[in-house]
Short mmCIF file of C-alpha atoms and ligand atoms in Angstrom, two decimals:
data_model
loop_
_atom_site.label_atom_id
_atom_site.label_comp_id
_atom_site.label_asym_id
_atom_site.label_seq_id
_atom_site.Cartn_x
_atom_site.Cartn_y
_atom_site.Cartn_z
CA MET H 1 6.46 3.47 11.95
CA ILE H 2 3.63 3.04 8.69
CA ASP H 3 3.79 0.60 6.28
CA ALA H 4 0.86 1.17 3.57
CA HIS H 5 1.04 -2.09 1.82
CA CYS H 6 1.58 -5.49 2.64
CA ASP H 7 -0.31 -9.26 1.02
CA LEU H 8 -0.56 -10.98 4.41
CA LEU H 9 -4.44 -11.55 4.09
CA TYR H 10 -3.65 -12.89 0.18
CA GLN H 11 -1.55 -15.67 1.99
CA LEU H 12 -3.77 -16.36 4.52
CA TRP H 13 -6.19 -16.77 1.85
CA LEU H 14 -4.05 -19.00 0.20
CA HIS H 15 -2.42 -20.86 3.11
CA ASN H 16 -3.49 -22.46 6.09
CA TYR H 17 -0.44 -20.31 8.31
CA ASP H 18 -0.47 -19.60 11.62
CA VAL H 19 -1.44 -15.91 11.34
CA ASN H 20 0.37 -15.62 15.32
CA PHE H 21 3.67 -17.01 13.89
CA SER H 22 5.10 -18.50 10.75
CA ASP H 23 8.35 -18.97 8.76
CA ASN H 24 6.65 -18.89 5.44
CA LEU H 25 5.15 -15.37 6.27
CA GLN H 26 6.95 -12.17 5.87
CA PHE H 27 4.70 -10.55 8.30
CA ASP H 28 2.67 -12.59 11.31
CA LEU H 29 1.48 -10.62 14.54
CA THR H 30 5.09 -11.69 16.41
CA LYS H 31 7.29 -10.22 14.08
CA TRP H 32 4.57 -7.33 13.61
CA ARG H 33 4.79 -6.90 17.79
CA ASN H 34 8.64 -6.80 17.96
CA SER H 35 8.89 -4.37 14.55
CA PRO H 36 8.69 -0.66 14.69
CA VAL H 37 5.78 -0.75 12.49
CA LYS H 38 2.24 0.76 14.53
CA ILE H 39 0.01 0.81 11.54
CA GLN H 40 -0.45 -1.40 9.08
CA ALA H 41 -1.78 -1.69 5.58
CA PHE H 42 -3.36 -4.94 4.49
CA SER H 43 -4.41 -5.07 0.97
CA THR H 44 -7.47 -7.20 -0.47
CA PHE H 45 -5.55 -8.56 -3.24
CA VAL H 46 -7.96 -10.98 -5.47
CA PRO H 47 -5.67 -12.97 -7.68
CA ASP H 48 -6.74 -12.52 -11.63
CA ASN H 49 -7.03 -16.71 -12.15
CA VAL H 50 -10.06 -16.66 -9.78
CA PRO H 51 -12.81 -16.48 -12.42
CA ALA H 52 -14.53 -13.28 -12.73
CA ASN H 53 -18.23 -14.25 -11.15
CA GLN H 54 -16.13 -15.15 -7.80
CA GLN H 55 -13.65 -12.31 -7.49
CA PHE H 56 -16.04 -10.11 -5.51
CA ASN H 57 -16.75 -12.91 -2.87
CA VAL H 58 -13.18 -13.80 -2.68
CA ALA H 59 -12.38 -10.49 -1.62
CA LEU H 60 -15.06 -10.53 1.08
CA LYS H 61 -13.65 -13.43 2.05
CA MET H 62 -10.12 -11.58 2.63
CA VAL H 63 -12.00 -9.06 4.29
CA GLU H 64 -13.25 -11.62 6.22
CA ILE H 65 -9.77 -13.04 7.36
CA PHE H 66 -9.07 -9.01 8.28
CA TYR H 67 -11.67 -8.96 11.28
CA GLU H 68 -11.88 -12.63 12.13
CA LYS H 69 -7.88 -13.38 12.20
CA ILE H 70 -6.23 -10.19 12.76
CA ILE H 71 -8.85 -7.63 14.44
CA TYR H 72 -11.38 -9.66 17.01
CA PRO H 73 -8.92 -12.54 18.36
CA ASN H 74 -6.25 -9.25 19.30
CA PRO H 75 -8.05 -6.59 21.40
CA ASP H 76 -4.75 -4.14 20.95
CA ILE H 77 -5.06 -4.32 17.26
CA ILE H 78 -7.12 -1.45 16.51
CA PRO H 79 -8.92 -1.01 12.61
CA ILE H 80 -7.98 2.77 11.53
CA GLN H 81 -10.99 4.06 9.26
CA SER H 82 -10.29 7.75 9.70
CA LYS H 83 -7.07 10.31 10.81
CA SER H 84 -8.62 10.49 14.45
CA ASP H 85 -8.10 6.73 14.64
CA ILE H 86 -4.86 6.92 13.93
CA GLU H 87 -4.86 10.24 16.56
CA ASN H 88 -6.67 8.00 19.43
CA LEU H 89 -4.41 4.74 19.13
CA GLU H 90 -3.15 3.80 22.64
CA GLU H 91 0.62 3.67 23.50
CA ASN H 92 0.31 -0.67 23.39
CA GLN H 93 -1.83 -0.51 20.59
CA LEU H 94 -1.60 -1.23 16.91
CA GLY H 95 -3.31 0.06 13.82
CA ALA H 96 -4.67 -2.07 10.92
CA ILE H 97 -5.94 -0.52 7.82
CA LEU H 98 -7.81 -2.35 5.00
CA THR H 99 -6.91 -1.78 1.44
CA LEU H 100 -8.06 -2.96 -2.19
CA GLU H 101 -5.20 -3.75 -4.65
CA GLY H 102 -7.11 -3.11 -8.08
CA CYS H 103 -10.80 -2.93 -8.80
CA HIS H 104 -11.42 -6.33 -10.75
CA PRO H 105 -13.15 -7.88 -8.10
CA ILE H 106 -16.23 -4.81 -8.62
CA GLY H 107 -16.31 -5.74 -12.35
CA ASN H 108 -18.63 -2.38 -13.26
CA ASP H 109 -21.00 -2.45 -9.96
CA ILE H 110 -20.23 0.45 -7.91
CA ASN H 111 -22.22 -1.09 -5.01
CA LYS H 112 -19.39 -3.66 -4.51
CA LEU H 113 -17.10 -0.82 -4.07
CA ILE H 114 -19.60 0.81 -1.58
CA ARG H 115 -19.76 -2.48 0.23
CA LEU H 116 -15.90 -2.53 0.50
CA ILE H 117 -15.84 0.88 1.71
CA ASP H 118 -18.52 0.36 4.28
CA GLU H 119 -16.27 -3.09 5.09
CA GLY H 120 -13.66 -0.30 6.06
CA VAL H 121 -11.07 -0.06 2.71
CA ARG H 122 -9.76 3.32 3.02
CA ILE H 123 -6.84 2.81 0.02
CA VAL H 124 -8.38 1.62 -3.87
CA GLY H 125 -6.10 0.94 -6.04
CA LEU H 126 -7.83 1.22 -9.55
CA THR H 127 -5.90 -1.88 -11.00
CA TRP H 128 -3.49 -4.81 -10.45
CA ASN H 129 -1.33 -6.02 -13.39
CA ASN H 130 -4.53 -7.12 -14.90
CA SER H 131 -6.73 -4.27 -16.67
CA ASN H 132 -10.42 -4.18 -15.84
CA ALA H 133 -13.14 -2.35 -16.03
CA VAL H 134 -11.79 1.05 -14.06
CA ALA H 135 -8.65 1.29 -16.31
CA ASP H 136 -5.99 -0.40 -18.31
CA SER H 137 -2.94 -1.55 -15.75
CA ILE H 138 0.85 -1.05 -16.07
CA THR H 139 1.47 -3.86 -18.32
CA SER H 140 -1.15 -3.31 -20.76
CA HIS H 141 -0.37 -2.91 -24.22
CA ASN H 142 -3.13 -0.34 -24.96
CA ASN H 143 -2.71 1.91 -21.82
CA LYS H 144 -6.09 2.96 -21.75
CA GLY H 145 -6.66 5.27 -19.22
CA VAL H 146 -9.57 5.99 -16.67
CA SER H 147 -13.01 4.44 -18.09
CA ARG H 148 -16.46 5.82 -17.96
CA PHE H 149 -17.24 3.88 -15.12
CA GLY H 150 -13.47 4.67 -13.79
CA GLU H 151 -14.78 8.09 -13.80
CA ASP H 152 -17.79 7.16 -11.11
CA VAL H 153 -15.28 5.02 -8.90
CA ILE H 154 -12.81 7.73 -8.60
CA GLN H 155 -15.97 10.57 -7.55
CA LEU H 156 -17.14 7.90 -5.03
CA LEU H 157 -13.73 8.02 -3.74
CA ASN H 158 -13.56 11.43 -3.43
CA GLU H 159 -17.27 11.77 -1.89
CA GLU H 160 -16.08 9.15 0.69
CA MET H 161 -12.69 10.25 1.56
CA ILE H 162 -10.47 7.75 0.64
CA TRP H 163 -7.07 7.63 -1.22
CA THR H 164 -6.93 6.38 -4.88
CA ASP H 165 -3.40 3.91 -5.35
CA VAL H 166 -1.63 4.57 -9.10
CA SER H 167 0.89 1.97 -8.21
CA HIS H 168 -0.16 -0.27 -10.72
CA LEU H 169 -1.80 1.65 -12.88
CA SER H 170 -0.88 2.63 -16.93
CA VAL H 171 0.36 5.63 -17.78
CA GLN H 172 -2.19 7.27 -19.17
CA GLY H 173 -4.22 6.31 -16.01
CA PHE H 174 -2.00 7.83 -13.69
CA TYR H 175 -2.64 11.08 -15.42
CA ASP H 176 -6.16 10.51 -15.51
CA VAL H 177 -6.16 10.31 -11.76
CA ILE H 178 -4.30 12.85 -11.03
CA GLU H 179 -6.70 15.37 -12.61
CA GLN H 180 -9.78 13.50 -11.06
CA ALA H 181 -8.63 11.98 -7.76
CA ASP H 182 -8.49 14.46 -4.32
CA HIS H 183 -6.01 12.08 -2.36
CA VAL H 184 -4.28 10.16 -4.68
CA ILE H 185 -1.15 7.65 -3.57
CA ALA H 186 1.23 5.56 -5.05
CA SER H 187 1.16 3.17 -2.08
CA HIS H 188 4.38 0.68 -3.18
CA SER H 189 6.66 2.34 -5.98
CA ASN H 190 10.61 3.60 -6.46
CA ALA H 191 11.99 6.16 -8.33
CA ALA H 192 12.15 5.44 -12.33
CA HIS H 193 15.46 7.20 -12.14
CA ILE H 194 17.14 5.23 -10.03
CA CYS H 195 15.91 1.95 -11.77
CA PRO H 196 13.83 2.24 -14.80
CA HIS H 197 11.25 -0.64 -14.00
CA PRO H 198 8.00 0.16 -15.34
CA ARG H 199 5.77 0.27 -12.27
CA ASN H 200 8.82 2.91 -10.86
CA LEU H 201 7.14 6.56 -10.74
CA THR H 202 9.06 8.81 -13.20
CA ASP H 203 10.39 12.07 -12.54
CA HIS H 204 7.31 13.57 -14.43
CA GLN H 205 4.89 11.30 -12.13
CA ILE H 206 6.96 12.34 -9.23
CA LYS H 207 6.76 16.21 -9.82
CA SER H 208 2.27 15.38 -10.11
CA ILE H 209 2.13 13.75 -7.22
CA ILE H 210 4.17 16.25 -5.19
CA ASP H 211 1.54 18.79 -7.09
CA ARG H 212 -1.21 17.27 -5.54
CA ASP H 213 0.16 16.62 -2.25
CA GLY H 214 -0.23 12.89 -2.54
CA LEU H 215 1.83 10.05 -1.06
CA ILE H 216 4.51 7.75 -2.12
CA GLY H 217 5.44 4.62 -0.44
CA VAL H 218 9.01 3.37 -0.79
CA THR H 219 8.59 -0.07 -1.57
CA PHE H 220 11.21 -3.29 -0.88
CA VAL H 221 10.20 -5.17 -4.41
CA PRO H 222 14.03 -5.69 -5.49
CA GLU H 223 13.38 -5.50 -8.56
CA PHE H 224 11.72 -2.02 -8.42
CA THR H 225 15.21 -1.34 -6.40
CA LYS H 226 17.91 -2.00 -8.52
CA GLU H 227 18.72 -4.31 -11.61
CA ALA H 228 20.82 -6.94 -9.67
CA ASP H 229 21.15 -10.31 -8.38
CA ILE H 230 21.68 -8.70 -4.79
CA VAL H 231 19.90 -5.71 -3.76
CA THR H 232 20.64 -3.80 -0.34
CA ILE H 233 19.29 -1.76 1.81
CA PRO H 234 21.54 1.21 0.54
CA ASP H 235 20.23 0.81 -3.13
CA LEU H 236 16.61 1.31 -1.55
CA ILE H 237 18.01 4.58 0.24
CA ARG H 238 19.04 5.86 -2.92
CA HIS H 239 15.46 6.24 -3.85
CA ILE H 240 14.74 8.02 -0.68
CA ASP H 241 17.50 10.40 -1.59
CA TYR H 242 16.13 11.18 -4.66
CA PHE H 243 12.83 11.61 -3.75
CA ILE H 244 13.77 13.93 -1.22
CA GLU H 245 16.37 15.66 -4.24
CA MET H 246 13.23 15.71 -5.99
CA GLY H 247 11.40 17.81 -3.32
CA ALA H 248 8.99 14.84 -2.43
CA SER H 249 10.28 14.93 1.50
CA ASP H 250 6.68 15.92 2.46
CA GLN H 251 5.17 12.63 -0.20
CA LEU H 252 7.09 9.73 1.49
CA CYS H 253 5.94 6.74 3.21
CA PHE H 254 6.24 3.08 3.21
CA GLY H 255 4.50 0.43 1.50
CA SER H 256 6.62 -2.94 1.76
CA ASP H 257 4.93 -5.28 -0.28
CA PHE H 258 5.93 -7.85 2.36
CA ASP H 259 4.39 -11.26 1.65
CA GLY H 260 2.98 -9.95 -1.70
CA ILE H 261 6.95 -10.51 -2.61
CA THR H 262 9.55 -14.06 -2.81
CA ASN H 263 12.29 -12.13 -3.56
CA THR H 264 13.64 -9.43 -1.20
CA ILE H 265 16.49 -6.90 -0.17
CA VAL H 266 19.13 -8.24 2.06
CA GLY H 267 18.19 -7.03 5.48
CA LEU H 268 14.46 -6.77 4.52
CA GLU H 269 13.53 -10.51 4.23
CA ASN H 270 10.45 -9.58 6.94
CA VAL H 271 9.02 -7.03 8.62
CA LEU H 272 11.65 -6.68 11.22
CA GLY H 273 14.11 -5.30 8.87
CA PHE H 274 12.16 -1.92 9.32
CA HIS H 275 14.68 -2.01 12.35
CA ARG H 276 17.55 -1.57 9.86
CA ILE H 277 15.54 0.91 8.26
CA LYS H 278 14.87 3.11 11.19
CA SER H 279 18.17 3.23 12.19
CA TYR H 280 19.42 3.39 8.53
CA LEU H 281 17.26 6.97 8.57
CA THR H 282 18.18 7.79 11.70
CA GLU H 283 21.94 8.21 11.40
CA HIS H 284 21.65 9.34 7.92
CA TYR H 285 18.70 12.24 8.09
CA SER H 286 17.45 14.87 9.80
CA LYS H 287 14.87 14.10 12.82
CA SER H 288 12.05 15.90 11.20
CA ILE H 289 12.36 14.24 7.81
CA VAL H 290 12.51 10.58 9.81
CA GLU H 291 9.19 11.84 11.33
CA LYS H 292 7.89 12.82 8.13
CA ILE H 293 8.98 9.27 6.14
CA THR H 294 8.22 7.17 9.13
CA ARG H 295 4.83 8.03 10.34
CA GLN H 296 3.80 11.70 10.03
CA ASN H 297 3.08 12.20 6.07
CA PHE H 298 1.05 9.57 6.20
CA ILE H 299 -0.99 10.44 8.88
CA ASN H 300 -1.25 14.45 7.72
CA LYS H 301 -2.71 13.45 4.38
CA PHE H 302 -4.96 10.52 5.86
CA PRO H 303 -8.10 11.75 4.02
CA ARG H 304 -10.75 10.55 6.31
CA ILE H 305 -10.71 12.91 9.29
CA LYS H 306 -13.94 11.18 11.17
ZN1 LIG A 1 1.31 -4.34 -5.53
#
């Protein structure tokens, strides 16, 4: 299986947790190795309370944590920077993808984004919940779209064959990305028709992602899954059913948001929950759909070939 979003790097930057095993982490290396997840995306997420002039350094610090705590000490964990890296993964190896959640750490300096791409970032979220020089977020009252600088950012991502991530983005920003980006992903968003949360995708947005042959990462955030105190795996499956009904079976993957969430879906308390997702899918869907959702869609659409 492949998971397009988690916030382990943020937790490791905040706390002195043991990356190998910690009860405080929803994702650690022991749980990962015991889960069905073969490839995991790790997001560089700089909280917006970090002063603007320090945000880029914090992003670089998280990149350092990625290499020093996950990649270098573990020869079986391979950094994934292209589709061929995935195809070359051996049976006993795991893949790790570096991503950026929100462009606020780059300010209005395209060179900072170039640096992060050089470091291996392959999915770039234009915003988190705070608006920035690239675009407004979904929580902004203005709903401004992609700025002039943001257009340069998307152009660079297109040239570099990097995904533009629309999760957290304003509605206008979303449609600007649909128009401008070659490789679109909503790395952790569910269906608004099933759970009307602003972070979720409307039917029209889902159709737009299908038209652009983009990706949608079904996410385990309970608040995006059902308006209820207790949210269960069948509640999450309703989103998958709905996406498939909408014709998005070639778009689906997962973006758990582990270590970015406090509340969890029952049975999905940590990365080991992917076992339950996998057996649920295997029981209820055809082999080809399961194969697409759990890995093949993500691999097929990985923009950078080599
Ligand atoms: Zn997020």
